[in-house]
């Protein structure tokens, strides 16, 4: 195959995986599978001689593109997510690999799941496929969650970041927890810190939790001055407030703890 043909096929695949949305079928249960694959060719990736690190990055990009392509293969999906009556075609093996919650639901080993989450994610089998009902996540947010599980990237902005953070915790998707936390720690302010720290504690998002503690140490008075937010939070989460105040008083201990944690993570 010549380089022109190779480039053409690569561009075609990039176009398919750039906005993988064919798996979202709207508010109808599919009666028959539709083959969305228009032809798959074996192509030479044509890697040029380059550094090992750069080559590894290119391989990861290729993997993400391939999984984005798989996301549009509704004809070989074995699972439907019914997200508030919007059906999304997915593959059990991908969801199980990326989400501890979905893995537990699919394997039946869900005794350790939060009762509220277990109650939400009811299942049934229909037309030889598993159907999982999702009621507490908006379809547009769930679409981005699925795209992330397949491709390790999704649309992330100040409007949807909180909802993606909640979904990452609810479905225990570790890499999405980090992805959303890294975005949100750059947008912490006195008006949103309590919402962030609530999520961080509920879902044990360590990165976000520590960033919120650090922010509170430096801006605690400003946070508490927003009384319409602080008062109900303090009444609902006295244990969290106690911890925040403890680290505010023991700043040096907190700094040493963070440095020790960072050092351990390097080994």
Coordinates of C-alpha atoms in Angstrom, one line a residue:
X1 CA 0.0 0.0 0.0
X2 CA 1.5 3.4 -1.0
X3 CA 1.8 6.3 1.4
X4 CA -1.1 8.2 -0.1
X5 CA -3.5 5.3 0.5
X6 CA -2.1 4.8 4.0
X7 CA -2.6 8.5 4.8
X8 CA -6.2 8.3 3.4
X9 CA -7.1 5.4 5.7
X10 CA -5.5 7.0 8.7
X11 CA -7.4 10.2 8.1
X12 CA -10.6 8.2 7.7
X13 CA -10.0 6.5 11.1
X14 CA -9.2 9.8 12.7
X15 CA -12.4 11.3 11.4
X16 CA -14.4 8.4 12.9
X17 CA -12.7 8.4 16.3
X18 CA -12.5 12.2 16.7
X19 CA -16.2 12.5 17.6
X20 CA -17.3 8.9 18.4
X21 CA -21.1 9.4 18.9
X22 CA -22.7 6.7 16.9
X23 CA -23.0 4.6 20.0
X24 CA -25.7 7.0 21.3
X25 CA -29.0 5.8 19.8
X26 CA -31.5 8.1 21.5
X27 CA -34.6 7.0 23.3
X28 CA -35.2 3.8 21.5
X29 CA -34.1 0.2 22.2
X30 CA -32.4 -1.2 19.1
X31 CA -34.2 -4.2 17.7
X32 CA -31.4 -5.1 15.3
X33 CA -27.7 -4.4 15.2
X34 CA -26.3 -2.1 12.6
X35 CA -22.8 -2.6 11.3
X36 CA -21.2 0.8 11.4
X37 CA -17.9 -0.5 10.1
X38 CA -17.5 0.6 6.4
X39 CA -14.4 -1.5 5.8
X40 CA -11.2 -2.0 7.8
X41 CA -7.9 -2.1 6.1
X42 CA -4.5 -3.2 7.5
X43 CA -2.2 -0.3 7.2
X44 CA 1.4 0.4 7.8
X45 CA 1.7 3.0 10.6
X46 CA 4.8 4.3 9.0
X47 CA 6.6 5.3 12.2
X48 CA 9.8 7.2 11.6
X49 CA 12.9 6.6 13.7
X50 CA 12.3 8.5 16.9
X51 CA 13.0 8.5 20.6
X52 CA 11.6 5.7 22.7
X53 CA 9.5 8.1 24.8
X54 CA 7.9 9.8 21.7
X55 CA 7.3 6.4 20.1
X56 CA 5.5 5.2 23.3
X57 CA 3.3 8.4 23.2
X58 CA 2.4 7.6 19.5
X59 CA 1.5 4.1 20.4
X60 CA -0.8 5.3 23.2
X61 CA -2.5 7.7 20.7
X62 CA -2.9 4.9 18.3
X63 CA -4.5 2.7 21.0
X64 CA -6.9 5.5 22.0
X65 CA -7.9 5.9 18.3
X66 CA -8.5 2.2 17.9
X67 CA -10.7 2.1 21.0
X68 CA -12.6 5.2 19.8
X69 CA -13.1 3.2 16.5
X70 CA -14.4 0.2 18.6
X71 CA -16.9 2.5 20.3
X72 CA -18.7 3.0 17.0
X73 CA -18.9 -0.7 16.4
X74 CA -22.4 -1.1 17.7
X75 CA -22.8 -4.3 15.8
X76 CA -20.4 -6.1 18.1
X77 CA -21.4 -4.4 21.4
X78 CA -22.8 -6.8 24.0
X79 CA -24.3 -4.3 26.4
X80 CA -26.6 -1.3 26.4
X81 CA -26.6 1.5 28.9
X82 CA -30.1 2.9 29.4
X83 CA -29.3 6.4 30.6
X84 CA -32.7 7.9 31.5
X85 CA -34.2 6.3 28.3
X86 CA -31.3 7.2 26.1
X87 CA -29.6 4.0 24.9
X88 CA -25.8 3.7 24.5
X89 CA -24.0 0.7 22.9
X90 CA -20.9 -0.4 24.8
X91 CA -18.7 -3.4 25.4
X92 CA -18.7 -5.1 28.8
X93 CA -15.0 -5.9 28.7
X94 CA -14.1 -2.2 28.3
X95 CA -16.4 -1.0 31.0
X96 CA -15.2 -3.8 33.4
X97 CA -11.5 -2.9 32.8
X98 CA -12.1 0.9 33.3
X99 CA -14.7 1.0 36.0
X100 CA -14.6 -0.9 39.3
X101 CA -18.3 -0.3 39.8
X102 CA -19.3 -1.6 36.4
X103 CA -16.9 -4.6 36.9
X104 CA -18.7 -5.4 40.1
X105 CA -22.1 -5.1 38.6
X106 CA -21.2 -7.3 35.6
X107 CA -19.5 -10.0 37.6
X108 CA -22.3 -10.1 40.2
X109 CA -19.7 -9.4 42.9
X110 CA -21.4 -6.2 44.0
X111 CA -21.8 -6.8 47.8
X112 CA -19.3 -4.1 48.6
X113 CA -20.8 -1.4 46.5
X114 CA -22.5 1.5 48.1
X115 CA -26.2 0.5 48.5
X116 CA -27.4 3.7 46.8
X117 CA -25.2 3.0 43.7
X118 CA -26.2 -0.7 43.6
X119 CA -29.9 0.3 43.8
X120 CA -29.4 2.7 40.8
X121 CA -27.6 0.3 38.5
X122 CA -30.4 -2.3 37.9
X123 CA -29.8 -4.8 35.1
X124 CA -31.7 -7.2 32.9
X125 CA -30.9 -9.2 29.8
X126 CA -32.7 -8.5 26.5
X127 CA -32.0 -9.8 23.0
X128 CA -28.9 -11.6 24.4
X129 CA -27.4 -8.4 25.6
X130 CA -27.0 -6.9 29.1
X131 CA -28.9 -3.8 29.8
X132 CA -27.8 -1.5 32.7
X133 CA -30.1 1.2 33.9
X134 CA -28.5 4.5 34.9
X135 CA -30.8 7.1 36.5
X136 CA -28.5 9.6 38.3
X137 CA -26.3 10.7 35.5
X138 CA -27.4 13.0 32.6
X139 CA -27.1 11.4 29.2
X140 CA -24.7 14.1 27.9
X141 CA -22.4 13.6 30.9
X142 CA -22.6 9.8 30.5
X143 CA -21.6 10.1 26.9
X144 CA -18.4 11.9 27.9
X145 CA -17.8 9.3 30.6
X146 CA -18.0 6.5 28.0
X147 CA -15.8 8.3 25.5
X148 CA -13.2 8.8 28.2
X149 CA -13.4 5.1 29.2
X150 CA -12.6 4.1 25.6
X151 CA -10.2 6.9 24.6
X152 CA -8.8 8.4 27.8
X153 CA -10.0 11.8 26.7
X154 CA -13.3 13.7 26.6
X155 CA -14.8 17.2 26.5
X156 CA -14.0 18.8 29.8
X157 CA -14.8 22.4 30.8
X158 CA -16.0 24.4 33.7
X159 CA -19.6 23.6 33.0
X160 CA -19.4 19.8 33.0
X161 CA -16.3 19.2 35.2
X162 CA -18.3 18.9 38.5
X163 CA -20.7 16.4 36.9
X164 CA -17.8 14.4 35.4
X165 CA -16.1 14.4 38.8
X166 CA -19.2 13.0 40.4
X167 CA -19.6 10.3 37.7
X168 CA -15.9 9.4 38.1
X169 CA -16.5 8.8 41.8
X170 CA -19.9 7.1 41.4
X171 CA -18.6 4.6 38.9
X172 CA -15.1 4.4 40.4
X173 CA -13.1 5.3 37.3
X174 CA -9.7 6.1 38.7
X175 CA -8.2 7.8 35.7
X176 CA -11.2 10.0 35.3
X177 CA -11.0 11.0 38.9
X178 CA -7.4 12.2 38.3
X179 CA -8.3 13.8 34.9
X180 CA -11.2 15.9 36.4
X181 CA -9.3 16.7 39.6
X182 CA -6.3 18.0 37.7
X183 CA -8.6 20.3 35.8
X184 CA -10.6 21.4 38.9
X185 CA -7.6 22.2 41.2
X186 CA -6.8 25.0 38.8
X187 CA -10.3 26.4 39.4
X188 CA -10.7 26.2 43.1
X189 CA -12.2 29.3 44.7
X190 CA -14.1 30.3 47.9
X191 CA -17.5 29.6 46.2
X192 CA -16.8 26.1 44.9
X193 CA -14.3 24.6 47.4
X194 CA -17.0 23.1 49.6
X195 CA -18.7 21.3 46.8
X196 CA -15.3 20.0 45.6
X197 CA -14.2 18.9 49.0
X198 CA -17.5 17.1 49.6
X199 CA -17.0 15.1 46.4
X200 CA -13.3 14.5 47.3
X201 CA -14.2 13.0 50.7
X202 CA -17.2 11.0 49.5
X203 CA -15.3 9.3 46.7
X204 CA -11.9 9.4 48.3
X205 CA -10.3 11.6 45.5
X206 CA -6.9 12.0 47.2
X207 CA -5.5 14.6 44.7
X208 CA -8.5 16.9 44.9
X209 CA -8.8 16.4 48.7
X210 CA -5.3 17.5 49.3
X211 CA -5.6 20.5 47.0
X212 CA -8.8 21.6 48.8
X213 CA -7.0 21.3 52.2
X214 CA -4.1 23.4 50.9
X215 CA -6.5 26.0 49.6
X216 CA -8.4 26.1 52.9
X217 CA -5.2 26.6 54.9
X218 CA -4.4 29.7 52.8
X219 CA -8.0 31.0 52.4
X220 CA -10.0 29.6 55.3
X221 CA -11.3 32.9 56.5
X222 CA -12.6 33.8 53.1
X223 CA -14.3 30.5 52.7
X224 CA -16.0 30.7 56.1
X225 CA -17.1 34.3 55.3
X226 CA -19.4 32.9 52.6
X227 CA -21.8 32.0 55.4
X228 CA -24.7 30.8 53.2
X229 CA -22.4 28.0 52.0
X230 CA -20.2 27.4 55.0
X231 CA -22.9 27.2 57.7
X232 CA -24.9 24.3 56.1
X233 CA -21.7 22.5 55.1
X234 CA -20.4 22.7 58.7
X235 CA -23.6 21.4 60.0
X236 CA -23.7 18.5 57.6
X237 CA -20.0 17.6 57.7
X238 CA -18.5 18.3 61.2
X239 CA -15.8 15.7 60.8
X240 CA -14.5 17.3 57.6
X241 CA -14.6 20.8 59.2
X242 CA -12.6 19.4 62.1
X243 CA -10.0 18.1 59.7
X244 CA -9.8 21.3 57.8
X245 CA -9.3 23.3 61.0
X246 CA -6.7 20.8 62.3
X247 CA -4.5 21.2 59.2
X248 CA -4.9 24.9 59.3
X249 CA -3.4 24.9 62.8
X250 CA -0.8 22.3 61.9
X251 CA 0.5 23.8 58.6
X252 CA 4.0 22.5 59.0
X253 CA 2.8 18.9 59.7
X254 CA 0.6 19.1 56.6
X255 CA 3.5 20.2 54.5
X256 CA 5.7 17.4 55.7
X257 CA 2.9 14.9 55.1
X258 CA 2.5 16.1 51.5
X259 CA 6.3 16.0 50.9
X260 CA 6.5 12.5 52.3
X261 CA 3.7 11.3 50.2
X262 CA 5.3 12.8 47.0
X263 CA 8.6 11.2 47.9
X264 CA 7.0 7.8 48.4
X265 CA 5.1 8.1 45.0
X266 CA 8.5 8.4 43.3
X267 CA 9.6 4.9 44.5

